[in-house]
Coordinates of C-alpha atoms and ligand atoms in Angstrom, one line a residue:
M97 CA -34.6 50.5 -6.4
I98 CA -37.8 52.5 -4.2
G99 CA -37.9 56.0 -4.6
G100 CA -39.7 58.8 -2.9
H101 CA -41.0 61.0 -5.4
T102 CA -38.3 60.6 -7.9
A103 CA -36.8 58.2 -10.6
S104 CA -36.1 55.6 -8.8
I105 CA -32.5 55.6 -7.2
T106 CA -30.1 53.4 -8.5
Y107 CA -27.3 55.3 -7.6
L108 CA -25.2 55.2 -4.0
R109 CA -22.1 57.7 -3.4
L110 CA -20.5 56.1 -0.5
S111 CA -17.6 57.6 1.9
V112 CA -15.0 55.3 3.2
T113 CA -13.0 58.0 5.5
D114 CA -13.4 61.6 6.8
R115 CA -10.3 62.1 6.7
C116 CA -7.8 63.9 4.2
D117 CA -4.5 64.2 3.6
L118 CA -5.7 68.0 1.5
R119 CA -6.7 70.7 3.3
C120 CA -9.0 72.1 0.7
A121 CA -10.1 76.0 2.1
Y122 CA -13.8 75.3 0.4
C123 CA -13.8 72.1 1.7
M124 CA -12.8 72.0 5.2
P125 CA -10.7 74.3 7.7
E126 CA -7.3 74.5 8.2
R127 CA -7.5 72.7 11.9
M128 CA -10.4 70.0 11.0
E129 CA -11.4 67.3 13.3
F130 CA -11.4 64.0 12.2
L131 CA -13.9 61.4 13.7
P132 CA -12.7 59.1 16.2
R133 CA -11.3 55.3 14.3
S134 CA -14.6 53.7 16.0
E135 CA -17.0 55.7 14.7
I136 CA -15.8 55.0 10.9
L137 CA -17.4 51.6 9.4
S138 CA -14.7 48.4 9.2
L139 CA -13.7 47.4 5.6
D140 CA -15.9 44.8 6.2
E141 CA -18.5 46.4 6.9
L142 CA -18.6 49.2 4.2
D143 CA -18.3 46.2 2.1
Q144 CA -21.5 45.1 3.6
M145 CA -23.1 48.4 3.7
A146 CA -22.7 48.9 -0.2
S147 CA -23.5 44.9 -0.6
A148 CA -27.0 45.0 1.0
F149 CA -28.0 48.5 -1.7
I150 CA -26.9 46.5 -4.3
R151 CA -29.1 43.6 -3.3
L152 CA -32.2 46.5 -3.3
G153 CA -31.4 47.7 -7.3
I154 CA -28.2 50.3 -6.6
T155 CA -26.3 49.9 -10.2
K156 CA -23.7 52.3 -9.8
L157 CA -21.6 53.0 -6.4
R158 CA -19.2 55.2 -6.2
L159 CA -16.7 55.5 -3.2
T160 CA -15.6 58.9 -2.3
G161 CA -14.3 61.0 1.4
G162 CA -12.7 62.7 2.6
E163 CA -9.5 61.3 0.1
P164 CA -10.6 57.1 -0.3
L165 CA -7.4 56.6 -1.4
V166 CA -6.0 57.3 2.1
R167 CA -8.7 54.7 3.8
K168 CA -5.2 51.8 4.1
G169 CA -7.1 49.0 2.6
F170 CA -9.0 50.5 0.0
V171 CA -7.9 49.0 -3.1
E172 CA -8.9 45.6 -1.3
L173 CA -12.5 47.0 -0.3
V174 CA -12.4 47.8 -3.7
A175 CA -11.3 44.4 -4.7
G176 CA -14.3 42.9 -3.0
L177 CA -16.7 45.0 -4.3
S178 CA -15.5 44.0 -7.5
R179 CA -17.4 40.9 -7.5
H180 CA -20.7 42.7 -7.6
L181 CA -19.5 43.9 -11.3
G182 CA -22.2 42.4 -13.4
N183 CA -24.0 40.8 -11.1
G184 CA -26.5 44.1 -10.6
L185 CA -23.5 46.2 -10.4
D186 CA -22.8 48.0 -13.6
E187 CA -20.2 50.7 -12.7
L188 CA -17.5 51.4 -10.2
V189 CA -16.1 54.4 -9.7
I190 CA -14.3 56.5 -7.6
T191 CA -13.8 60.6 -6.2
T192 CA -9.7 61.0 -5.4
N193 CA -8.0 63.8 -4.7
G194 CA -5.7 62.5 -7.0
T195 CA -2.2 62.0 -4.7
R196 CA -2.1 58.4 -4.3
L197 CA -4.0 57.8 -7.5
A198 CA -0.3 56.9 -9.9
E199 CA 0.6 54.0 -6.8
H200 CA -2.7 52.6 -7.5
A201 CA -4.3 53.4 -11.0
E202 CA -2.8 50.0 -12.1
A203 CA -5.4 47.5 -9.5
L204 CA -7.9 50.0 -9.6
A205 CA -8.4 49.1 -13.1
R206 CA -7.6 45.7 -13.0
Y207 CA -10.9 45.4 -10.4
G208 CA -12.8 46.9 -13.0
V209 CA -12.3 51.0 -11.9
R210 CA -13.4 52.4 -15.7
R211 CA -13.8 55.8 -14.4
I212 CA -12.5 58.3 -12.0
N213 CA -13.3 61.7 -11.3
V214 CA -9.9 64.1 -9.8
S215 CA -10.6 66.9 -8.3
I216 CA -8.1 70.2 -9.5
D217 CA -8.8 73.6 -9.0
S218 CA -5.7 75.0 -10.5
L219 CA -2.9 74.2 -13.4
I220 CA -0.7 77.0 -11.5
P221 CA 1.2 74.6 -8.8
E222 CA 1.2 77.6 -6.3
H223 CA -2.4 78.0 -6.4
Y224 CA -2.8 74.6 -6.4
A225 CA -0.4 74.4 -3.3
R226 CA -3.0 77.4 -1.5
I227 CA -6.2 76.2 -2.7
T228 CA -5.6 72.7 -1.1
R229 CA -3.5 73.8 1.8
G230 CA 0.1 71.9 0.5
G231 CA -1.3 69.7 -2.4
D232 CA 1.6 68.5 -4.7
L233 CA 0.2 69.4 -8.6
A234 CA 2.9 67.2 -10.1
R235 CA 1.5 64.2 -8.0
V236 CA -1.7 64.5 -8.5
I237 CA -1.1 64.6 -12.8
A238 CA 1.2 62.3 -12.5
G239 CA -1.9 60.4 -10.8
V240 CA -4.1 61.7 -14.2
D241 CA -1.9 60.0 -16.6
A242 CA -1.6 56.9 -14.9
A243 CA -5.4 56.6 -14.3
I244 CA -5.5 57.4 -17.9
A245 CA -2.2 54.7 -18.8
A246 CA -4.6 52.3 -17.1
G247 CA -7.5 52.4 -19.2
I248 CA -9.1 54.3 -16.9
A249 CA -11.6 57.5 -18.2
V250 CA -11.1 60.5 -15.9
K251 CA -13.1 63.3 -15.7
I252 CA -11.6 66.5 -13.8
N253 CA -13.6 68.4 -11.2
S254 CA -12.8 71.8 -10.6
V255 CA -14.5 73.5 -7.8
A256 CA -15.3 77.4 -9.5
L257 CA -13.4 80.1 -7.0
A258 CA -14.3 83.6 -7.4
N259 CA -11.2 84.8 -6.1
D260 CA -8.7 82.2 -6.9
N261 CA -9.3 79.7 -10.4
L262 CA -12.2 82.1 -12.3
G263 CA -9.3 83.4 -14.2
E264 CA -7.8 79.8 -14.9
V265 CA -11.2 78.0 -17.1
V266 CA -10.1 78.5 -20.0
A267 CA -6.6 77.1 -19.2
L268 CA -8.0 74.3 -16.9
A269 CA -10.7 72.7 -19.5
D270 CA -7.9 73.1 -22.6
W271 CA -5.5 71.1 -20.6
A272 CA -7.9 68.2 -19.7
Q273 CA -9.5 68.6 -23.2
Q274 CA -5.4 67.7 -24.6
R275 CA -6.0 64.8 -22.9
G276 CA -9.3 63.4 -23.8
A277 CA -10.6 64.2 -20.5
A278 CA -13.3 65.4 -19.2
I279 CA -13.6 68.5 -16.8
S280 CA -16.8 69.5 -14.9
F281 CA -16.5 72.7 -12.8
I282 CA -18.8 72.8 -9.4
E283 CA -20.8 75.8 -7.8
V284 CA -19.6 76.1 -4.0
M285 CA -22.1 74.6 -2.1
P286 CA -22.5 75.7 1.6
L287 CA -21.6 73.0 3.3
G288 CA -19.9 72.8 6.5
E289 CA -17.7 76.3 8.2
V290 CA -14.5 76.7 6.5
E291 CA -12.9 79.8 7.8
A292 CA -13.6 82.2 4.4
N293 CA -17.0 83.6 3.2
R294 CA -19.6 81.0 1.1
I295 CA -20.4 84.5 -0.4
D296 CA -16.5 85.7 -1.6
Q297 CA -15.8 82.1 -3.3
H298 CA -19.1 82.2 -4.8
V299 CA -19.3 82.1 -8.9
P300 CA -22.4 81.4 -10.6
M301 CA -22.0 79.0 -13.7
T302 CA -23.3 81.3 -16.1
E303 CA -20.3 83.1 -15.1
V304 CA -17.6 80.5 -15.8
R305 CA -20.0 79.7 -19.4
R306 CA -19.6 82.3 -20.3
R307 CA -15.1 82.0 -20.7
L308 CA -15.6 79.2 -21.7
S309 CA -17.1 80.2 -24.4
E310 CA -15.6 82.9 -25.3
R311 CA -12.9 80.3 -26.6
W312 CA -15.0 77.7 -28.0
S313 CA -18.6 77.8 -29.0
L314 CA -20.4 75.5 -26.5
T315 CA -23.4 72.8 -27.6
P316 CA -25.0 70.9 -25.4
I317 CA -25.2 66.7 -25.5
A318 CA -27.6 64.9 -23.9
L319 CA -25.9 63.0 -21.4
D320 CA -27.6 63.1 -18.3
T321 CA -26.5 61.2 -15.1
G322 CA -29.7 61.9 -13.3
G323 CA -27.5 65.1 -10.8
P324 CA -27.3 68.6 -11.4
A325 CA -24.9 68.5 -14.1
R326 CA -25.5 69.1 -17.8
Y327 CA -22.9 68.8 -20.1
V328 CA -22.1 70.6 -23.8
R329 CA -19.4 69.5 -26.6
T330 CA -16.9 72.6 -27.4
D331 CA -15.8 72.8 -31.2
A332 CA -12.3 71.1 -30.3
G333 CA -14.1 68.1 -29.5
G334 CA -14.3 68.5 -24.9
T335 CA -16.7 67.8 -22.9
I336 CA -17.7 70.5 -20.1
G337 CA -19.6 70.1 -17.3
F338 CA -21.3 73.1 -15.0
I339 CA -22.4 71.4 -11.7
T340 CA -24.8 74.2 -10.4
P341 CA -26.8 72.9 -7.5
L342 CA -27.7 75.8 -6.3
S343 CA -28.6 78.9 -9.0
D344 CA -30.4 75.7 -10.9
N345 CA -31.8 72.5 -9.6
F346 CA -32.9 69.3 -10.8
C347 CA -34.2 67.4 -7.9
G348 CA -37.1 66.1 -9.6
S349 CA -34.4 63.6 -11.4
C350 CA -32.4 63.3 -8.7
N351 CA -31.3 59.7 -8.6
R352 CA -28.6 59.5 -5.8
V353 CA -28.1 58.8 -2.2
R354 CA -24.8 58.6 0.3
V355 CA -24.1 56.3 3.0
T356 CA -21.6 58.4 5.0
C357 CA -18.2 56.7 6.8
T358 CA -20.6 56.3 10.0
G359 CA -23.5 54.3 8.2
Q360 CA -25.6 57.9 7.9
L361 CA -27.3 57.6 5.5
Y362 CA -28.5 60.8 2.9
L363 CA -31.1 61.2 0.7
C364 CA -30.5 64.4 -0.1
L365 CA -27.0 66.2 0.2
G366 CA -28.2 69.9 0.6
Q367 CA -30.3 68.8 3.6
D368 CA -29.6 67.8 7.3
A369 CA -32.0 64.8 7.4
R370 CA -30.3 61.6 8.1
I371 CA -30.7 57.7 8.5
D372 CA -28.9 56.2 11.4
L373 CA -28.0 52.6 10.0
R374 CA -24.9 51.8 11.5
D375 CA -26.4 49.9 14.6
I376 CA -28.8 48.1 12.6
L377 CA -25.5 47.0 10.3
R378 CA -23.4 45.8 13.3
S379 CA -26.7 43.8 14.5
G380 CA -25.7 42.0 11.3
D381 CA -29.4 41.6 10.7
E382 CA -29.2 41.8 7.0
V383 CA -33.2 42.0 6.4
A384 CA -33.8 44.5 9.0
L385 CA -31.0 46.2 7.3
E386 CA -32.4 46.2 3.8
T387 CA -35.9 46.8 5.2
A388 CA -34.4 49.8 6.8
I389 CA -33.1 50.9 3.7
T390 CA -35.6 50.2 1.4
Q391 CA -38.3 52.5 4.0
A392 CA -35.7 55.2 4.1
M393 CA -35.7 55.9 0.1
R394 CA -39.6 56.1 0.8
K395 CA -38.3 59.7 2.4
K396 CA -36.5 60.9 -0.2
P397 CA -37.4 64.8 -0.1
L398 CA -38.2 67.1 -2.7
A399 CA -35.6 69.6 -3.1
H400 CA -32.4 70.2 -1.2
D401 CA -32.9 73.9 0.4
F402 CA -29.3 75.1 -0.4
L403 CA -28.8 79.5 -1.0
I404 CA -26.5 81.6 -1.6
A405 CA -27.8 85.3 -1.6
P406 CA -26.5 88.4 -1.8
T407 CA -26.8 89.0 1.9
R408 CA -28.0 85.4 2.9
I409 CA -26.3 81.6 3.8
Q410 CA -28.2 79.1 4.2
G411 CA -26.5 75.2 4.0
V412 CA -25.3 72.4 6.1
E413 CA -23.3 72.1 8.9
R414 CA -22.0 69.0 7.6
H415 CA -18.4 68.9 5.7
M416 CA -18.0 67.8 1.8
S417 CA -16.1 65.7 3.3
M418 CA -18.4 64.0 5.4
T419 CA -21.0 63.0 2.8
G420 CA -18.4 62.6 -0.7
G421 CA -18.8 64.9 -3.5
Ligands
SAM539 N1 -11.4 64.2 -2.6 C1 -11.7 63.6 -3.0 C2 -11.6 65.0 -4.1 O1 -11.4 65.7 -3.6 O2 -11.9 65.0 -5.6 C3 -13.1 62.9 -3.0 C4 -14.2 64.2 -1.6 S1 -14.1 65.7 -2.0 C5 -15.5 66.3 -0.7 C6 -15.1 65.5 -3.3 C7 -15.7 67.0 -4.5 O3 -16.4 67.4 -3.4 C8 -14.3 67.3 -4.5 O4 -14.4 67.4 -6.1 C9 -14.2 68.9 -4.3 O5 -14.2 69.9 -5.2 C10 -16.4 69.0 -3.9 N2 -16.3 69.9 -3.0 C11 -15.9 69.8 -1.4 N3 -17.0 71.3 -1.2 C12 -17.0 71.2 -1.4 C13 -18.0 72.4 -1.3 N4 -18.8 73.0 -0.5 N5 -19.1 73.1 -2.2 C14 -19.2 72.0 -3.7 N6 -17.9 71.4 -3.9 C15 -17.2 70.6 -3.0
SF4_540 FE1 -9.8 66.6 0.9 FE2 -11.7 66.2 -1.2 FE3 -12.2 67.7 0.8 FE4 -10.0 68.7 -0.9 S1 -12.1 68.5 -1.5 S2 -9.9 69.0 1.7 S3 -9.2 66.8 -0.9 S4 -12.4 65.7 0.9

């Protein structure tokens, strides 16, 4: 697919809902206001949107949210989209908080989902419940195990938080490794207002890496996903990623764009600029939709505008749950 400055854009992250059954403290405020349902694309519209991108050359589709598995009919959406696998689409993947994965893992595997990212920021049930404001760790672990049992490769996502889980990074990596799952540590990004101060939450990945390297020797591996993650292999055979959008940026090789559940196309997670595709989609004119997408792609920006410095934060207004991870 045509891009702007960058390598061609082949990866779409589509958010299927802004709603969530958790309220992670770094992601959204406790009293998060969700969008009215009329603004949200229907399942048919989500399918049409994804299908237009696939016709234009997207080969990897990630369904995310909010929490994708709380969207009614989500498994049916996956079932429908699976028709593109092998017909333009190489990969259909999901990012989930895992609370409902145990019920759905088998069906997702049946419809061609081979990889799932599950977010777990702590393995101590009380800490997990505090960070997620009420999440039940045991259910999420059951979800991870169900996905692995169904033959789905799991990657754990952990946001590194200065005052919450920094002391747990080795335990998290060890736990993932023992299950044969990769793990990525993510720097907290200044997306939307939350109660906590982003400067207090932020930990540079160099600190996470330092702690892990006290336990394992870490060898960089070439696993370029076209995103801001860099991977290492531990001497125990585990795979660990570091996602460093703030302290490093790899915007030049970025291959992805995002569409929200209201049909807004964001060319960069770290910028507010967006293109509204919902009305064009709802007009039913497929050619107009494809033209709008193609024209938008040429405008992909050079780099994000994020910054968390000791005295200053520069982020964007929307929460991560709008555009998905
Ligand atoms: N609900 C699903 C989940 O939690 O995996 C999918 C959506 S969630 C917005 C996607 C990813 O974004 C999660 O791994 C989450 O930890 C991460 N995330 C949310 N807010 C973030 C922030 N402000 N900075 C960095 N990562 C964030
Ligand atoms: Fe929900 Fe995911 Fe945001 Fe947590 S990170 S509140 S699970 S959308």
